[in-house]
Amino acid sequence: MTNIFDVAKKANVSKSTVSRVFSGSRHVSEKSRQKIIAAADELGYVPNILARQMRQQKTNIIGFVATSYYPAVGSLLSYITHIAEEKGYSVNVYFTKDKEQELNVLNYLKLHVLDGLFLVSTRNGWNTIKEFAKYGPISTWRRIDSCSIYSSYIDHYPLYKQILLYIENTYEVDSIGHILNDRKKSNTKARIKAINEFEHDYPCTDNNWQLFFPEQGGAGKQAALTYLKTTNPPKVVLAYSDYVAADFISTLREHQVDVPRDVKVFGFDNSDFGKYMNISTVDTYLEIQAINCINNIISRLENKKFEEIKITPKLIIRTTC
Amino acid sequence: MTNIFDVAKKANVSKSTVSRVFSGSRHVSEKSRQKIIAAADELGYVPNILARQMRQQKTNIIGFVATSYYPAVGSLLSYITHIAEEKGYSVNVYFTKDKEQELNVLNYLKLHVLDGLFLVSTRNGWNTIKEFAKYGPISTWRRIDSCSIYSSYIDHYPLYKQILLYIENTYEVDSIGHILNDRKKSNTKARIKAINEFEHDYPCTDNNWQLFFPEQGGAGKQAALTYLKTTNPPKVVLAYSDYVAADFISTLREHQVDVPRDVKVFGFDNSDFGKYMNISTVDTYLEIQAINCINNIISRLENKKFEEIKITPKLIIRTTC
DNA sequence: GTGAAAGCGCTAACAC
DNA sequence: GTGTTAGCGCTTTCAC
């Protein structure tokens, strides 16, 4: 493996000058530059990235952290990786199985193994995580108000109210069911707030059929099984993602429940599952959330101005509702 | 940041001994070890990973390379990352936009930035890629016979024949349509071989409705639009993935074509799309393919014996066929 | 604009 | 079992 010294020798200059050429410094004469490029070409020299990383204590790697895999995770990853690559960063993926492992990854920021962090979902509390923000930029699509962690979130409160109002005004129903995420999540809290206010305005509509599933995998199926056992189940059910809705619908249909005749279903996030199964849903512009997050990380890393793209969610009415 | 020397000083030993403790060498007396651990704890010492990487010219990072994102890519990534993490490796994701960028990633093997490579899909030819196998283990779930690149593949030839036979024996159809992948891919070639032999055995069944889409995105929709324009279209259509089948079916249904009454559809790979849309498909045990690939990479990296898991695909008949 | 020299923090070959 | 020593390849002051 030819190194910087070989090139310097061949081009009759010092290591420093070669280094300047390859790290893009402008303080090199055109003549030296030519000589060096020629020598490097001839020797097939390529800078050793590991040495550079070690020297600068910077890897140009951004960590992508999730607790589990579900389709939206893949989409987020794809969006983020594309932008990162464009800007000269690569993306390292971590599926954390417990708090400790997540702390390990967070520590990578401190150890300069990762330059920045995008959090899909977390195991430790935000207060623990915030502590690491001083070691490098962290961003997330989760809702969190913090000056140290950037968050490109959708406020589920007005959105959920909008959906509830839409249902109230469109169908003659006396009960609405809710398949919700983890009680502790701010999105869930926002939805519950929306439900409570809605119940206050429309006391005739029953919103008590509520199920909570912290994990998306299997949630829809379980919800459907519970639904089937419910006497007098709601005529409309709102799921917290298209993926969960898809699973819910397909399990119901297996048990001869007709969607939308017997029960109407609303998804959330406008994923491929929603599209192909024709599920009514809300487009929350996941891609823009991802773009905002990665752009924020990179602009903080490079001390550039961050331009945030504003997101306006949109209801998409299809055939399940 | 406290370094190995600080710990050595505090524990009254040499750097080497400290290094031995933290790199897991057994040749350290229990007494020294205790002293060192205590000193490290007190100073909050953590080995600098970048320095170690630089020294060993090894990063414990495995590259995951794909040309584009579709759901199976996400599943593969999730399977691979879990195993890699378990064994002390992390996974770096690359979506390559052209041949050159892919070559860049391949070069990372040579530059010791990546220890191994898992290829989901590629832009350069296998002969080009093979050249890099000497720099580190490469594996893929694509079909390729090579001693340098490990491949955990499913032979589509007997499988496709099995599906065709199943259709022939179950339905009274005189034509079968095929939505296929890139003509150049060995899976596609294997399927065409199966079709040709099948046509020879059953000359009354027309297999001429064949469409080719190198990319999964949009393939199903386009195929459906072509299908709608075809006079006398086939009564059974085989798609090359559940994802494509899902898109195909949902587009047909939008145009009032009833699946399975008007046309029966077969998917491939038994993904969530297949499950939720109740698409008949083939389980090719993607997870085992991924496990084989990552285990192969790691065992080659660590000079351990590789235990391959054998895969036997399975037809899954659901409601679209 | 260029070169000399000092490290970044670690590992591993060698000697004892 | 432990210490000495020589780097890994690069960047970055600091002179000139």
PDB file of C-alpha atoms in Angstrom, chain B residues 78-306:
ATOM      1  CA  SER B  78     -32.557  -6.129   9.589  1.00  0.00           C
ATOM      2  CA  TYR B  79     -31.593  -9.822   9.586  1.00  0.00           C
ATOM      3  CA  ILE B  80     -27.979  -9.065   8.791  1.00  0.00           C
ATOM      4  CA  THR B  81     -27.571  -6.251  11.265  1.00  0.00           C
ATOM      5  CA  HIS B  82     -28.870  -8.368  14.104  1.00  0.00           C
ATOM      6  CA  ILE B  83     -26.381 -11.159  13.503  1.00  0.00           C
ATOM      7  CA  ALA B  84     -23.540  -8.737  12.852  1.00  0.00           C
ATOM      8  CA  GLU B  85     -24.173  -6.866  16.074  1.00  0.00           C
ATOM      9  CA  GLU B  86     -24.238 -10.103  18.013  1.00  0.00           C
ATOM     10  CA  LYS B  87     -20.788 -10.917  16.725  1.00  0.00           C
ATOM     11  CA  GLY B  88     -19.278  -7.500  17.267  1.00  0.00           C
ATOM     12  CA  TYR B  89     -19.628  -5.999  13.818  1.00  0.00           C
ATOM     13  CA  SER B  90     -21.555  -3.005  12.633  1.00  0.00           C
ATOM     14  CA  VAL B  91     -23.224  -2.546   9.281  1.00  0.00           C
ATOM     15  CA  ASN B  92     -22.757   0.352   6.911  1.00  0.00           C
ATOM     16  CA  VAL B  93     -25.423   0.853   4.262  1.00  0.00           C
ATOM     17  CA  TYR B  94     -24.760   2.039   0.733  1.00  0.00           C
ATOM     18  CA  PHE B  95     -27.308   2.751  -1.961  1.00  0.00           C
ATOM     19  CA  THR B  96     -25.246   3.096  -5.099  1.00  0.00           C
ATOM     20  CA  LYS B  97     -26.460   5.335  -7.875  1.00  0.00           C
ATOM     21  CA  ASP B  98     -23.968   4.296 -10.553  1.00  0.00           C
ATOM     22  CA  LYS B  99     -21.122   1.934 -11.360  1.00  0.00           C
ATOM     23  CA  GLU B 100     -18.500   4.338 -10.182  1.00  0.00           C
ATOM     24  CA  GLN B 101     -20.018   4.802  -6.783  1.00  0.00           C
ATOM     25  CA  GLU B 102     -20.268   1.065  -6.399  1.00  0.00           C
ATOM     26  CA  LEU B 103     -16.608   0.734  -7.286  1.00  0.00           C
ATOM     27  CA  ASN B 104     -15.871   3.235  -4.565  1.00  0.00           C
ATOM     28  CA  VAL B 105     -17.567   1.027  -2.035  1.00  0.00           C
ATOM     29  CA  LEU B 106     -15.822  -2.069  -3.363  1.00  0.00           C
ATOM     30  CA  ASN B 107     -12.585  -0.193  -2.978  1.00  0.00           C
ATOM     31  CA  TYR B 108     -13.330   0.309   0.710  1.00  0.00           C
ATOM     32  CA  LEU B 109     -12.503  -3.358   1.076  1.00  0.00           C
ATOM     33  CA  LYS B 110      -9.054  -2.723  -0.324  1.00  0.00           C
ATOM     34  CA  LEU B 111      -8.641   0.382   1.814  1.00  0.00           C
ATOM     35  CA  HIS B 112      -9.644  -1.565   4.930  1.00  0.00           C
ATOM     36  CA  VAL B 113     -12.546   0.775   5.585  1.00  0.00           C
ATOM     37  CA  LEU B 114     -14.878  -2.208   5.358  1.00  0.00           C
ATOM     38  CA  ASP B 115     -13.975  -5.702   6.477  1.00  0.00           C
ATOM     39  CA  GLY B 116     -16.543  -7.495   4.351  1.00  0.00           C
ATOM     40  CA  LEU B 117     -19.346  -6.886   1.914  1.00  0.00           C
ATOM     41  CA  PHE B 118     -22.894  -8.120   1.488  1.00  0.00           C
ATOM     42  CA  LEU B 119     -24.301  -7.360  -1.930  1.00  0.00           C
ATOM     43  CA  VAL B 120     -28.055  -7.059  -2.335  1.00  0.00           C
ATOM     44  CA  SER B 121     -27.895  -5.890  -5.923  1.00  0.00           C
ATOM     45  CA  THR B 122     -25.058  -4.633  -8.040  1.00  0.00           C
ATOM     46  CA  ARG B 123     -24.285  -2.268 -10.884  1.00  0.00           C
ATOM     47  CA  ASN B 124     -20.986  -3.664 -12.085  1.00  0.00           C
ATOM     48  CA  GLY B 125     -20.624  -7.103 -13.604  1.00  0.00           C
ATOM     49  CA  TRP B 126     -19.616 -10.046 -11.450  1.00  0.00           C
ATOM     50  CA  ASN B 127     -16.246 -10.249 -13.153  1.00  0.00           C
ATOM     51  CA  THR B 128     -15.436  -6.736 -12.048  1.00  0.00           C
ATOM     52  CA  ILE B 129     -16.681  -7.417  -8.557  1.00  0.00           C
ATOM     53  CA  LYS B 130     -14.771 -10.696  -8.209  1.00  0.00           C
ATOM     54  CA  GLU B 131     -11.539  -8.741  -8.446  1.00  0.00           C
ATOM     55  CA  PHE B 132     -12.260  -7.260  -5.047  1.00  0.00           C
ATOM     56  CA  ALA B 133     -12.852 -10.559  -3.318  1.00  0.00           C
ATOM     57  CA  LYS B 134      -9.158 -10.877  -2.662  1.00  0.00           C
ATOM     58  CA  TYR B 135      -9.318  -7.883  -0.334  1.00  0.00           C
ATOM     59  CA  GLY B 136     -12.043  -9.285   1.903  1.00  0.00           C
ATOM     60  CA  PRO B 137     -15.008 -11.641   2.070  1.00  0.00           C
ATOM     61  CA  ILE B 138     -17.952 -10.824  -0.180  1.00  0.00           C
ATOM     62  CA  SER B 139     -21.296 -12.557  -0.084  1.00  0.00           C
ATOM     63  CA  THR B 140     -24.640 -12.166  -1.810  1.00  0.00           C
ATOM     64  CA  TRP B 141     -28.101 -13.662  -1.961  1.00  0.00           C
ATOM     65  CA  ARG B 142     -27.948 -13.358  -5.738  1.00  0.00           C
ATOM     66  CA  ARG B 143     -27.196 -16.420  -7.729  1.00  0.00           C
ATOM     67  CA  ILE B 144     -23.602 -16.630  -8.748  1.00  0.00           C
ATOM     68  CA  ASP B 145     -21.239 -19.545  -8.966  1.00  0.00           C
ATOM     69  CA  SER B 146     -17.838 -18.424  -7.887  1.00  0.00           C
ATOM     70  CA  CYS B 147     -15.282 -19.658  -5.447  1.00  0.00           C
ATOM     71  CA  SER B 148     -14.385 -16.146  -4.334  1.00  0.00           C
ATOM     72  CA  ILE B 149     -17.870 -14.761  -3.717  1.00  0.00           C
ATOM     73  CA  TYR B 150     -20.224 -16.687  -1.479  1.00  0.00           C
ATOM     74  CA  SER B 151     -23.797 -16.934  -2.665  1.00  0.00           C
ATOM     75  CA  SER B 152     -26.785 -18.250  -0.733  1.00  0.00           C
ATOM     76  CA  TYR B 153     -29.237 -18.495  -3.554  1.00  0.00           C
ATOM     77  CA  ILE B 154     -32.475 -20.178  -4.406  1.00  0.00           C
ATOM     78  CA  ASP B 155     -32.546 -21.992  -7.708  1.00  0.00           C
ATOM     79  CA  HIS B 156     -35.563 -20.518  -9.433  1.00  0.00           C
ATOM     80  CA  TYR B 157     -35.594 -23.111 -12.177  1.00  0.00           C
ATOM     81  CA  PRO B 158     -37.134 -26.103 -10.375  1.00  0.00           C
ATOM     82  CA  LEU B 159     -39.227 -23.758  -8.282  1.00  0.00           C
ATOM     83  CA  TYR B 160     -40.761 -21.960 -11.243  1.00  0.00           C
ATOM     84  CA  LYS B 161     -41.430 -25.255 -12.934  1.00  0.00           C
ATOM     85  CA  GLN B 162     -43.178 -26.409  -9.795  1.00  0.00           C
ATOM     86  CA  ILE B 163     -45.412 -23.325  -9.830  1.00  0.00           C
ATOM     87  CA  LEU B 164     -46.234 -23.743 -13.516  1.00  0.00           C
ATOM     88  CA  LEU B 165     -47.115 -27.371 -12.953  1.00  0.00           C
ATOM     89  CA  TYR B 166     -49.260 -26.442  -9.986  1.00  0.00           C
ATOM     90  CA  ILE B 167     -51.175 -23.965 -12.150  1.00  0.00           C
ATOM     91  CA  GLU B 168     -51.528 -26.389 -15.023  1.00  0.00           C
ATOM     92  CA  ASN B 169     -52.906 -29.070 -12.740  1.00  0.00           C
ATOM     93  CA  THR B 170     -55.182 -26.849 -10.702  1.00  0.00           C
ATOM     94  CA  TYR B 171     -56.781 -24.463 -13.202  1.00  0.00           C
ATOM     95  CA  GLU B 172     -58.153 -24.785 -16.662  1.00  0.00           C
ATOM     96  CA  VAL B 173     -56.096 -22.056 -18.258  1.00  0.00           C
ATOM     97  CA  ASP B 174     -54.725 -21.729 -21.746  1.00  0.00           C
ATOM     98  CA  SER B 175     -52.295 -18.910 -21.034  1.00  0.00           C
ATOM     99  CA  ILE B 176     -49.961 -17.822 -18.242  1.00  0.00           C
ATOM    100  CA  GLY B 177     -48.453 -14.355 -18.005  1.00  0.00           C
ATOM    101  CA  HIS B 178     -45.057 -13.526 -16.529  1.00  0.00           C
ATOM    102  CA  ILE B 179     -43.801 -10.372 -14.901  1.00  0.00           C
ATOM    103  CA  LEU B 180     -40.068 -10.905 -14.806  1.00  0.00           C
ATOM    104  CA  ASN B 181     -37.021  -9.114 -13.582  1.00  0.00           C
ATOM    105  CA  ASP B 182     -34.015  -8.046 -15.642  1.00  0.00           C
ATOM    106  CA  ARG B 183     -33.371 -10.388 -18.574  1.00  0.00           C
ATOM    107  CA  LYS B 184     -29.705 -10.559 -17.661  1.00  0.00           C
ATOM    108  CA  LYS B 185     -30.295 -11.806 -14.137  1.00  0.00           C
ATOM    109  CA  SER B 186     -29.714 -15.489 -13.522  1.00  0.00           C
ATOM    110  CA  ASN B 187     -33.053 -15.835 -11.742  1.00  0.00           C
ATOM    111  CA  THR B 188     -34.786 -14.536 -14.829  1.00  0.00           C
ATOM    112  CA  LYS B 189     -32.794 -16.869 -17.018  1.00  0.00           C
ATOM    113  CA  ALA B 190     -33.707 -19.787 -14.772  1.00  0.00           C
ATOM    114  CA  ARG B 191     -37.372 -18.870 -15.041  1.00  0.00           C
ATOM    115  CA  ILE B 192     -37.234 -18.568 -18.796  1.00  0.00           C
ATOM    116  CA  LYS B 193     -35.627 -21.964 -18.952  1.00  0.00           C
ATOM    117  CA  ALA B 194     -38.467 -23.327 -16.821  1.00  0.00           C
ATOM    118  CA  ILE B 195     -41.047 -21.659 -19.068  1.00  0.00           C
ATOM    119  CA  ASN B 196     -39.469 -23.074 -22.200  1.00  0.00           C
ATOM    120  CA  GLU B 197     -39.398 -26.615 -20.877  1.00  0.00           C
ATOM    121  CA  PHE B 198     -42.921 -26.249 -19.621  1.00  0.00           C
ATOM    122  CA  GLU B 199     -44.098 -25.048 -23.037  1.00  0.00           C
ATOM    123  CA  HIS B 200     -42.474 -28.073 -24.542  1.00  0.00           C
ATOM    124  CA  ASP B 201     -44.348 -30.378 -22.182  1.00  0.00           C
ATOM    125  CA  TYR B 202     -47.643 -28.484 -22.391  1.00  0.00           C
ATOM    126  CA  PRO B 203     -47.779 -26.888 -25.853  1.00  0.00           C
ATOM    127  CA  CYS B 204     -51.413 -25.868 -25.434  1.00  0.00           C
ATOM    128  CA  THR B 205     -50.607 -23.291 -22.784  1.00  0.00           C
ATOM    129  CA  ASP B 206     -49.500 -19.920 -24.096  1.00  0.00           C
ATOM    130  CA  ASN B 207     -46.659 -18.268 -22.157  1.00  0.00           C
ATOM    131  CA  ASN B 208     -45.975 -15.372 -24.468  1.00  0.00           C
ATOM    132  CA  TRP B 209     -47.257 -12.567 -22.252  1.00  0.00           C
ATOM    133  CA  GLN B 210     -43.901 -11.659 -20.713  1.00  0.00           C
ATOM    134  CA  LEU B 211     -42.875  -8.344 -19.232  1.00  0.00           C
ATOM    135  CA  PHE B 212     -39.444  -7.397 -17.935  1.00  0.00           C
ATOM    136  CA  PHE B 213     -38.720  -4.822 -15.242  1.00  0.00           C
ATOM    137  CA  PRO B 214     -35.227  -4.451 -13.832  1.00  0.00           C
ATOM    138  CA  GLU B 215     -36.520  -2.270 -10.953  1.00  0.00           C
ATOM    139  CA  GLN B 216     -39.276  -3.292  -8.542  1.00  0.00           C
ATOM    140  CA  GLY B 217     -40.528   0.236  -8.012  1.00  0.00           C
ATOM    141  CA  GLY B 218     -43.488   0.908 -10.274  1.00  0.00           C
ATOM    142  CA  ALA B 219     -43.134  -2.453 -12.014  1.00  0.00           C
ATOM    143  CA  GLY B 220     -46.468  -3.852 -10.843  1.00  0.00           C
ATOM    144  CA  LYS B 221     -48.377  -0.750 -11.826  1.00  0.00           C
ATOM    145  CA  GLN B 222     -46.832  -0.605 -15.279  1.00  0.00           C
ATOM    146  CA  ALA B 223     -47.457  -4.305 -15.771  1.00  0.00           C
ATOM    147  CA  ALA B 224     -51.090  -3.802 -14.821  1.00  0.00           C
ATOM    148  CA  LEU B 225     -51.484  -0.957 -17.320  1.00  0.00           C
ATOM    149  CA  THR B 226     -50.006  -3.159 -20.028  1.00  0.00           C
ATOM    150  CA  TYR B 227     -52.280  -5.983 -18.924  1.00  0.00           C
ATOM    151  CA  LEU B 228     -55.338  -3.757 -19.254  1.00  0.00           C
ATOM    152  CA  LYS B 229     -54.379  -2.883 -22.813  1.00  0.00           C
ATOM    153  CA  THR B 230     -53.819  -6.495 -23.801  1.00  0.00           C
ATOM    154  CA  THR B 231     -56.609  -8.139 -25.778  1.00  0.00           C
ATOM    155  CA  ASN B 232     -57.203 -11.582 -24.425  1.00  0.00           C
ATOM    156  CA  PRO B 233     -54.850 -11.264 -21.484  1.00  0.00           C
ATOM    157  CA  PRO B 234     -53.626 -14.342 -19.554  1.00  0.00           C
ATOM    158  CA  LYS B 235     -55.823 -15.762 -16.806  1.00  0.00           C
ATOM    159  CA  VAL B 236     -52.898 -16.321 -14.468  1.00  0.00           C
ATOM    160  CA  VAL B 237     -49.998 -13.948 -13.919  1.00  0.00           C
ATOM    161  CA  LEU B 238     -46.813 -14.735 -12.037  1.00  0.00           C
ATOM    162  CA  ALA B 239     -44.944 -11.762 -10.593  1.00  0.00           C
ATOM    163  CA  TYR B 240     -41.339 -11.882  -9.492  1.00  0.00           C
ATOM    164  CA  SER B 241     -42.056 -10.596  -6.013  1.00  0.00           C
ATOM    165  CA  ASP B 242     -44.948 -10.062  -3.628  1.00  0.00           C
ATOM    166  CA  TYR B 243     -44.272  -6.359  -3.764  1.00  0.00           C
ATOM    167  CA  VAL B 244     -44.686  -6.285  -7.535  1.00  0.00           C
ATOM    168  CA  ALA B 245     -47.693  -8.595  -7.279  1.00  0.00           C
ATOM    169  CA  ALA B 246     -49.281  -6.298  -4.686  1.00  0.00           C
ATOM    170  CA  ASP B 247     -48.837  -3.276  -6.914  1.00  0.00           C
ATOM    171  CA  PHE B 248     -50.119  -5.221  -9.913  1.00  0.00           C
ATOM    172  CA  ILE B 249     -53.213  -6.436  -8.081  1.00  0.00           C
ATOM    173  CA  SER B 250     -54.077  -3.098  -6.545  1.00  0.00           C
ATOM    174  CA  THR B 251     -53.794  -1.334  -9.912  1.00  0.00           C
ATOM    175  CA  LEU B 252     -55.982  -3.959 -11.576  1.00  0.00           C
ATOM    176  CA  ARG B 253     -58.559  -3.657  -8.810  1.00  0.00           C
ATOM    177  CA  GLU B 254     -58.623   0.105  -9.286  1.00  0.00           C
ATOM    178  CA  HIS B 255     -59.657  -0.650 -12.864  1.00  0.00           C
ATOM    179  CA  GLN B 256     -62.404  -3.018 -11.805  1.00  0.00           C
ATOM    180  CA  VAL B 257     -60.544  -6.202 -12.598  1.00  0.00           C
ATOM    181  CA  ASP B 258     -61.395  -8.831 -10.019  1.00  0.00           C
ATOM    182  CA  VAL B 259     -58.539 -10.882  -8.603  1.00  0.00           C
ATOM    183  CA  PRO B 260     -58.772 -13.880  -8.489  1.00  0.00           C
ATOM    184  CA  ARG B 261     -62.000 -14.158 -10.506  1.00  0.00           C
ATOM    185  CA  ASP B 262     -60.781 -12.407 -13.670  1.00  0.00           C
ATOM    186  CA  VAL B 263     -57.123 -13.178 -13.204  1.00  0.00           C
ATOM    187  CA  LYS B 264     -55.158 -15.218 -10.698  1.00  0.00           C
ATOM    188  CA  VAL B 265     -51.885 -13.822  -9.406  1.00  0.00           C
ATOM    189  CA  PHE B 266     -48.840 -15.465  -7.864  1.00  0.00           C
ATOM    190  CA  GLY B 267     -46.232 -13.504  -5.981  1.00  0.00           C
ATOM    191  CA  PHE B 268     -42.793 -14.525  -4.830  1.00  0.00           C
ATOM    192  CA  ASP B 269     -40.746 -14.316  -1.623  1.00  0.00           C
ATOM    193  CA  ASN B 270     -43.496 -14.346   1.003  1.00  0.00           C
ATOM    194  CA  SER B 271     -43.072 -10.820   2.290  1.00  0.00           C
ATOM    195  CA  ASP B 272     -45.465  -8.830   4.468  1.00  0.00           C
ATOM    196  CA  PHE B 273     -47.122  -7.529   1.309  1.00  0.00           C
ATOM    197  CA  GLY B 274     -48.011 -11.043   0.362  1.00  0.00           C
ATOM    198  CA  LYS B 275     -49.277 -11.796   3.843  1.00  0.00           C
ATOM    199  CA  TYR B 276     -51.501  -8.783   4.218  1.00  0.00           C
ATOM    200  CA  MET B 277     -52.899  -8.858   0.731  1.00  0.00           C
ATOM    201  CA  ASN B 278     -53.327 -12.602   0.908  1.00  0.00           C
ATOM    202  CA  ILE B 279     -51.245 -13.237  -2.172  1.00  0.00           C
ATOM    203  CA  SER B 280     -50.276 -16.771  -3.097  1.00  0.00           C
ATOM    204  CA  THR B 281     -46.532 -16.911  -3.049  1.00  0.00           C
ATOM    205  CA  VAL B 282     -43.380 -18.900  -2.441  1.00  0.00           C
ATOM    206  CA  ASP B 283     -41.475 -18.738   0.788  1.00  0.00           C
ATOM    207  CA  THR B 284     -37.807 -18.647  -0.118  1.00  0.00           C
ATOM    208  CA  TYR B 285     -36.669 -18.148   3.463  1.00  0.00           C
ATOM    209  CA  LEU B 286     -35.023 -14.810   2.952  1.00  0.00           C
ATOM    210  CA  GLU B 287     -33.928 -14.723   6.564  1.00  0.00           C
ATOM    211  CA  ILE B 288     -31.920 -17.911   6.205  1.00  0.00           C
ATOM    212  CA  GLN B 289     -30.297 -16.567   3.061  1.00  0.00           C
ATOM    213  CA  ALA B 290     -29.268 -13.474   4.986  1.00  0.00           C
ATOM    214  CA  ILE B 291     -28.016 -15.501   7.924  1.00  0.00           C
ATOM    215  CA  ASN B 292     -25.943 -17.715   5.649  1.00  0.00           C
ATOM    216  CA  CYS B 293     -24.412 -14.699   3.967  1.00  0.00           C
ATOM    217  CA  ILE B 294     -23.441 -12.826   7.092  1.00  0.00           C
ATOM    218  CA  ASN B 295     -22.218 -15.952   8.847  1.00  0.00           C
ATOM    219  CA  ASN B 296     -20.066 -16.742   5.860  1.00  0.00           C
ATOM    220  CA  ILE B 297     -18.486 -13.293   5.918  1.00  0.00           C
ATOM    221  CA  ILE B 298     -17.772 -13.428   9.616  1.00  0.00           C
ATOM    222  CA  SER B 299     -16.420 -16.953   9.615  1.00  0.00           C
ATOM    223  CA  ARG B 300     -14.045 -16.057   6.801  1.00  0.00           C
ATOM    224  CA  LEU B 301     -12.985 -12.955   8.701  1.00  0.00           C
ATOM    225  CA  GLU B 302     -12.304 -14.946  11.831  1.00  0.00           C
ATOM    226  CA  ASN B 303     -11.033 -18.105  10.184  1.00  0.00           C
ATOM    227  CA  LYS B 304     -13.801 -20.173  11.633  1.00  0.00           C
ATOM    228  CA  LYS B 305     -15.677 -23.032  10.092  1.00  0.00           C
ATOM    229  CA  PHE B 306     -18.764 -21.915   8.180  1.00  0.00           C
TER     230      PHE B 306
END
